[in-house]
Amino acid sequence: GENVEQHPSTLSVQEGDSAVIKCTYSDSASNYFPWYKQELGKRPQLIIDIRSNVGEKKDQRIAVTLNKTAKHFSLHITETQPEDSAVYFCAASGGANNLFFGTGTRLTVIP
Amino acid sequence: KAGVTQTPRYLIKTRGQQVTLSCSPISGHRSVSWYQQTPGQGLQFLFEYFSETQRNKGNFPGRFSGRQFSNSRSEMNVSTLELGDSALYLCASSLEAAGGAYEQYFGPGTRLTVT
């Protein structure tokens, strides 16, 4: 089955700096890659996703890039703010509603 | 639209008992997926239901089962509870038109503690 690896496990940045989280996947058939943000005690919240026919997608301060050849995708957050502090999960799916998640990255934005 | 809801939010059970968790998807969503979240194993896929049929299943023992009703509401059941079943159980609903992977929206989860 699919195996998703996520790095780093923890990330601290100064407010206003950029943060980058990287994930790799093993199954070349995977074609849908969402990112979720989970604040303490809350549900995972979909923040952005990308499909395999697209190389990059942006939504305001958040962007995701996908390299199908290398089987990796990344989340980029620019101009970080304290409210960006949370655990971020990447996931991959091969065309069905069964997501394989990475192990999460705890992002701390230092004011 | 109202979001995904789950009941109960918290549950404490004893080893050997069984438990049933409920999930109501976003109105119009026909796919419901269940996930288990633990500090050690992270987020793991349990199963997915679409139109009252289990369409995908993760790598969990047969003690974990589920079903979906005609109104798309779903339940999952865990029988013969073990200490290791203590986790946050999340369901997610998805609007699906023609197969494939679609955006999944999570409920708040049910925190199950097995003692």
CSV table of C-alpha atoms in Angstrom, one decimal:
chain,number,residue,atom,x,y,z
A,1,GLY,CA,0.0,0.0,0.0
A,2,GLU,CA,0.9,3.7,-0.1
A,3,ASN,CA,3.5,5.0,2.3
A,4,VAL,CA,3.8,8.7,3.0
A,5,GLU,CA,6.8,10.2,4.8
A,6,GLN,CA,6.7,13.7,6.1
A,7,HIS,CA,9.6,16.0,7.3
A,8,PRO,CA,10.4,17.7,9.5
A,9,SER,CA,8.4,16.5,12.5
A,10,THR,CA,8.8,19.9,14.2
A,11,LEU,CA,9.5,23.3,12.8
A,12,SER,CA,9.9,26.7,14.5
A,13,VAL,CA,10.0,29.9,12.5
A,14,GLN,CA,9.9,33.6,13.4
A,15,GLU,CA,6.7,35.4,12.6
A,16,GLY,CA,6.9,36.7,9.0
A,17,ASP,CA,9.3,34.0,7.8
A,18,SER,CA,8.4,31.2,5.5
A,19,ALA,CA,7.8,27.6,6.4
A,20,VAL,CA,8.2,24.6,4.2
A,21,ILE,CA,7.0,21.0,4.9
A,22,LYS,CA,8.0,18.1,2.6
A,23,CYS,CA,6.3,14.8,1.9
A,24,THR,CA,7.2,11.8,-0.2
A,25,TYR,CA,4.9,9.0,-1.4
A,26,SER,CA,5.6,5.6,-2.6
A,27,ASP,CA,2.7,4.6,-4.9
A,28,SER,CA,3.0,6.1,-8.4
A,29,ALA,CA,-0.7,5.6,-8.8
A,30,SER,CA,-1.5,8.3,-6.2
A,31,ASN,CA,-3.1,11.3,-7.8
A,32,TYR,CA,-4.6,13.4,-5.1
A,33,PHE,CA,-2.6,15.2,-2.4
A,34,PRO,CA,-4.4,17.2,0.3
A,35,TRP,CA,-2.9,19.1,3.3
A,36,TYR,CA,-4.7,19.4,6.6
A,37,LYS,CA,-4.1,21.7,9.5
A,38,GLN,CA,-5.0,20.5,13.0
A,39,GLU,CA,-5.0,22.8,16.0
A,40,LEU,CA,-4.9,21.3,19.4
A,41,GLY,CA,-8.2,19.6,20.3
A,42,LYS,CA,-9.8,20.4,17.0
A,43,ARG,CA,-10.6,18.5,13.8
A,44,PRO,CA,-8.2,18.3,10.8
A,45,GLN,CA,-9.1,21.2,8.5
A,46,LEU,CA,-8.4,20.9,4.7
A,47,ILE,CA,-6.3,23.9,3.8
A,48,ILE,CA,-5.2,23.1,0.2
A,49,ASP,CA,-5.0,20.2,-2.2
A,50,ILE,CA,-3.4,19.3,-5.5
A,51,ARG,CA,-4.0,16.7,-8.1
A,52,SER,CA,-1.4,15.0,-10.2
A,53,ASN,CA,-2.2,16.9,-13.4
A,54,VAL,CA,-1.1,20.1,-11.7
A,55,GLY,CA,2.4,21.1,-10.6
A,56,GLU,CA,1.7,24.0,-8.3
A,57,LYS,CA,-1.3,25.6,-6.6
A,58,LYS,CA,-1.5,28.7,-4.5
A,59,ASP,CA,-4.1,30.1,-2.2
A,60,GLN,CA,-3.1,33.4,-0.6
A,61,ARG,CA,-0.1,32.7,1.7
A,62,ILE,CA,-0.2,28.9,1.1
A,63,ALA,CA,1.1,27.0,-1.9
A,64,VAL,CA,1.7,23.4,-2.7
A,65,THR,CA,4.1,22.0,-5.2
A,66,LEU,CA,4.1,18.5,-6.7
A,67,ASN,CA,6.9,16.6,-8.4
A,68,LYS,CA,5.4,13.4,-9.8
A,69,THR,CA,8.7,12.1,-11.1
A,70,ALA,CA,10.4,12.3,-7.7
A,71,LYS,CA,7.2,11.5,-5.9
A,72,HIS,CA,7.3,14.3,-3.5
A,73,PHE,CA,5.1,17.3,-2.7
A,74,SER,CA,5.6,20.3,-0.4
A,75,LEU,CA,3.6,22.8,1.5
A,76,HIS,CA,4.9,26.4,1.5
A,77,ILE,CA,3.5,29.0,4.0
A,78,THR,CA,4.8,32.6,3.5
A,79,GLU,CA,4.6,35.5,5.9
A,80,THR,CA,3.8,33.2,8.8
A,81,GLN,CA,1.6,34.4,11.6
A,82,PRO,CA,1.1,33.0,15.2
A,83,GLU,CA,-2.3,31.6,14.2
A,84,ASP,CA,-0.5,29.3,11.7
A,85,SER,CA,0.9,27.4,14.6
A,86,ALA,CA,-0.6,23.9,14.4
A,87,VAL,CA,0.1,20.4,13.3
A,88,TYR,CA,0.1,20.0,9.5
A,89,PHE,CA,-0.5,16.6,7.8
A,90,CYS,CA,0.1,15.7,4.2
A,91,ALA,CA,-1.8,12.9,2.6
A,92,ALA,CA,-2.0,10.9,-0.6
A,93,SER,CA,-4.8,9.0,-2.3
A,94,GLY,CA,-4.8,6.8,-5.4
A,95,GLY,CA,-8.2,7.7,-6.7
A,96,ALA,CA,-10.4,6.6,-3.8
A,97,ASN,CA,-11.5,8.3,-0.6
A,98,ASN,CA,-8.9,6.5,1.5
A,99,LEU,CA,-6.2,8.9,2.5
A,100,PHE,CA,-2.8,7.8,3.6
A,101,PHE,CA,-1.4,10.4,6.0
A,102,GLY,CA,2.1,11.5,6.8
A,103,THR,CA,3.1,11.6,10.5
A,104,GLY,CA,2.6,15.3,10.9
A,105,THR,CA,4.7,18.5,11.4
A,106,ARG,CA,4.3,20.6,14.4
A,107,LEU,CA,4.7,24.2,13.3
A,108,THR,CA,5.4,26.9,15.9
A,109,VAL,CA,5.4,30.5,14.8
A,110,ILE,CA,7.3,32.6,17.3
A,111,PRO,CA,6.0,36.2,17.6
B,1,LYS,CA,-24.4,24.0,5.5
B,2,ALA,CA,-23.9,22.3,8.7
B,3,GLY,CA,-20.5,20.5,9.0
B,4,VAL,CA,-19.9,16.9,9.8
B,5,THR,CA,-21.1,15.9,13.2
B,6,GLN,CA,-20.1,13.0,15.4
B,7,THR,CA,-21.7,11.5,18.5
B,8,PRO,CA,-20.8,11.0,21.2
B,9,ARG,CA,-17.8,13.3,21.6
B,10,TYR,CA,-16.3,11.4,24.5
B,11,LEU,CA,-16.7,7.8,25.6
B,12,ILE,CA,-15.1,5.6,28.3
B,13,LYS,CA,-15.4,1.9,28.0
B,14,THR,CA,-14.0,-1.2,29.6
B,15,ARG,CA,-11.9,-3.8,27.9
B,16,GLY,CA,-14.1,-6.5,26.3
B,17,GLN,CA,-17.0,-4.2,25.8
B,18,GLN,CA,-18.2,-3.0,22.4
B,19,VAL,CA,-18.9,0.5,21.2
B,20,THR,CA,-20.9,2.2,18.4
B,21,LEU,CA,-19.9,5.6,17.1
B,22,SER,CA,-22.1,7.8,14.8
B,23,CYS,CA,-21.3,10.2,12.0
B,24,SER,CA,-23.6,12.5,10.1
B,25,PRO,CA,-22.1,13.8,6.9
B,26,ILE,CA,-22.5,17.2,5.3
B,27,SER,CA,-25.9,17.4,3.6
B,28,GLY,CA,-25.5,16.0,0.0
B,29,HIS,CA,-22.3,14.1,0.8
B,30,ARG,CA,-22.6,10.4,0.0
B,31,SER,CA,-19.2,9.2,1.0
B,32,VAL,CA,-18.1,8.7,4.6
B,33,SER,CA,-14.7,7.6,5.6
B,34,TRP,CA,-13.5,6.7,9.1
B,35,TYR,CA,-10.0,7.2,10.5
B,36,GLN,CA,-8.3,6.4,13.8
B,37,GLN,CA,-5.9,9.0,15.2
B,38,THR,CA,-3.4,8.0,17.9
B,39,PRO,CA,-0.1,9.7,19.0
B,40,GLY,CA,1.8,6.5,18.1
B,41,GLN,CA,0.3,5.6,14.8
B,42,GLY,CA,-1.0,8.9,13.6
B,43,LEU,CA,-4.0,9.0,11.3
B,44,GLN,CA,-5.0,5.7,9.8
B,45,PHE,CA,-7.8,4.8,7.4
B,46,LEU,CA,-10.4,2.4,8.7
B,47,PHE,CA,-13.0,2.1,5.9
B,48,GLU,CA,-15.1,4.1,3.5
B,49,TYR,CA,-18.8,3.8,2.8
B,50,PHE,CA,-20.6,5.1,-0.3
B,51,SER,CA,-24.3,4.5,-1.0
B,52,GLU,CA,-24.6,2.1,1.9
B,53,THR,CA,-21.7,-0.1,0.6
B,54,GLN,CA,-18.2,-0.5,2.0
B,55,ARG,CA,-16.0,0.5,-0.8
B,56,ASN,CA,-12.6,0.6,0.7
B,57,LYS,CA,-11.1,-1.0,3.8
B,58,GLY,CA,-7.9,-0.3,5.7
B,59,ASN,CA,-5.7,-2.7,7.6
B,60,PHE,CA,-7.6,-3.1,10.8
B,61,PRO,CA,-8.9,-6.3,12.4
B,62,GLY,CA,-12.5,-7.6,11.9
B,63,ARG,CA,-13.4,-6.2,15.3
B,64,PHE,CA,-13.8,-2.9,13.5
B,65,SER,CA,-16.9,-2.7,11.4
B,66,GLY,CA,-19.2,-0.1,10.0
B,67,ARG,CA,-22.3,0.6,8.1
B,68,GLN,CA,-24.1,3.4,6.2
B,69,PHE,CA,-27.7,4.2,6.1
B,70,SER,CA,-29.8,5.4,3.2
B,71,ASN,CA,-29.5,9.0,4.5
B,72,SER,CA,-25.7,8.7,4.3
B,73,ARG,CA,-25.3,8.7,8.1
B,74,SER,CA,-22.7,6.1,9.1
B,75,GLU,CA,-21.9,4.2,12.2
B,76,MET,CA,-18.8,2.3,13.2
B,77,ASN,CA,-18.6,-0.5,15.7
B,78,VAL,CA,-15.7,-1.8,17.7
B,79,SER,CA,-16.3,-5.1,19.4
B,80,THR,CA,-14.2,-6.7,22.2
B,81,LEU,CA,-12.4,-3.5,23.0
B,82,GLU,CA,-8.7,-3.5,23.8
B,83,LEU,CA,-6.6,-0.9,25.6
B,84,GLY,CA,-4.9,-0.1,22.2
B,85,ASP,CA,-8.3,0.9,20.8
B,86,SER,CA,-8.1,4.1,22.8
B,87,ALA,CA,-8.0,6.8,20.2
B,88,LEU,CA,-9.7,9.7,18.5
B,89,TYR,CA,-12.0,8.4,15.9
B,90,LEU,CA,-12.7,10.8,13.0
B,91,CYS,CA,-15.1,10.5,10.2
B,92,ALA,CA,-14.9,12.6,7.0
B,93,SER,CA,-17.5,13.2,4.4
B,94,SER,CA,-17.0,13.8,0.7
B,95,LEU,CA,-19.1,15.0,-2.1
B,96,GLU,CA,-18.5,12.6,-4.9
B,97,ALA,CA,-19.9,12.8,-8.4
B,98,ALA,CA,-18.1,10.2,-10.5
B,99,GLY,CA,-15.6,8.3,-8.5
B,100,GLY,CA,-12.0,9.2,-7.6
B,101,ALA,CA,-10.7,11.1,-4.6
B,102,TYR,CA,-12.5,14.2,-3.5
B,103,GLU,CA,-12.1,16.8,-0.7
B,104,GLN,CA,-12.8,15.2,2.6
B,105,TYR,CA,-14.2,17.3,5.5
B,106,PHE,CA,-13.7,16.0,9.0
B,107,GLY,CA,-16.0,15.8,12.0
B,108,PRO,CA,-14.8,16.8,15.5
B,109,GLY,CA,-14.1,13.2,16.4
B,110,THR,CA,-15.1,10.8,19.2
B,111,ARG,CA,-12.5,10.4,21.9
B,112,LEU,CA,-12.7,6.8,23.0
B,113,THR,CA,-10.9,5.7,26.2
B,114,VAL,CA,-10.7,2.0,27.0
B,115,THR,CA,-9.8,1.2,30.6
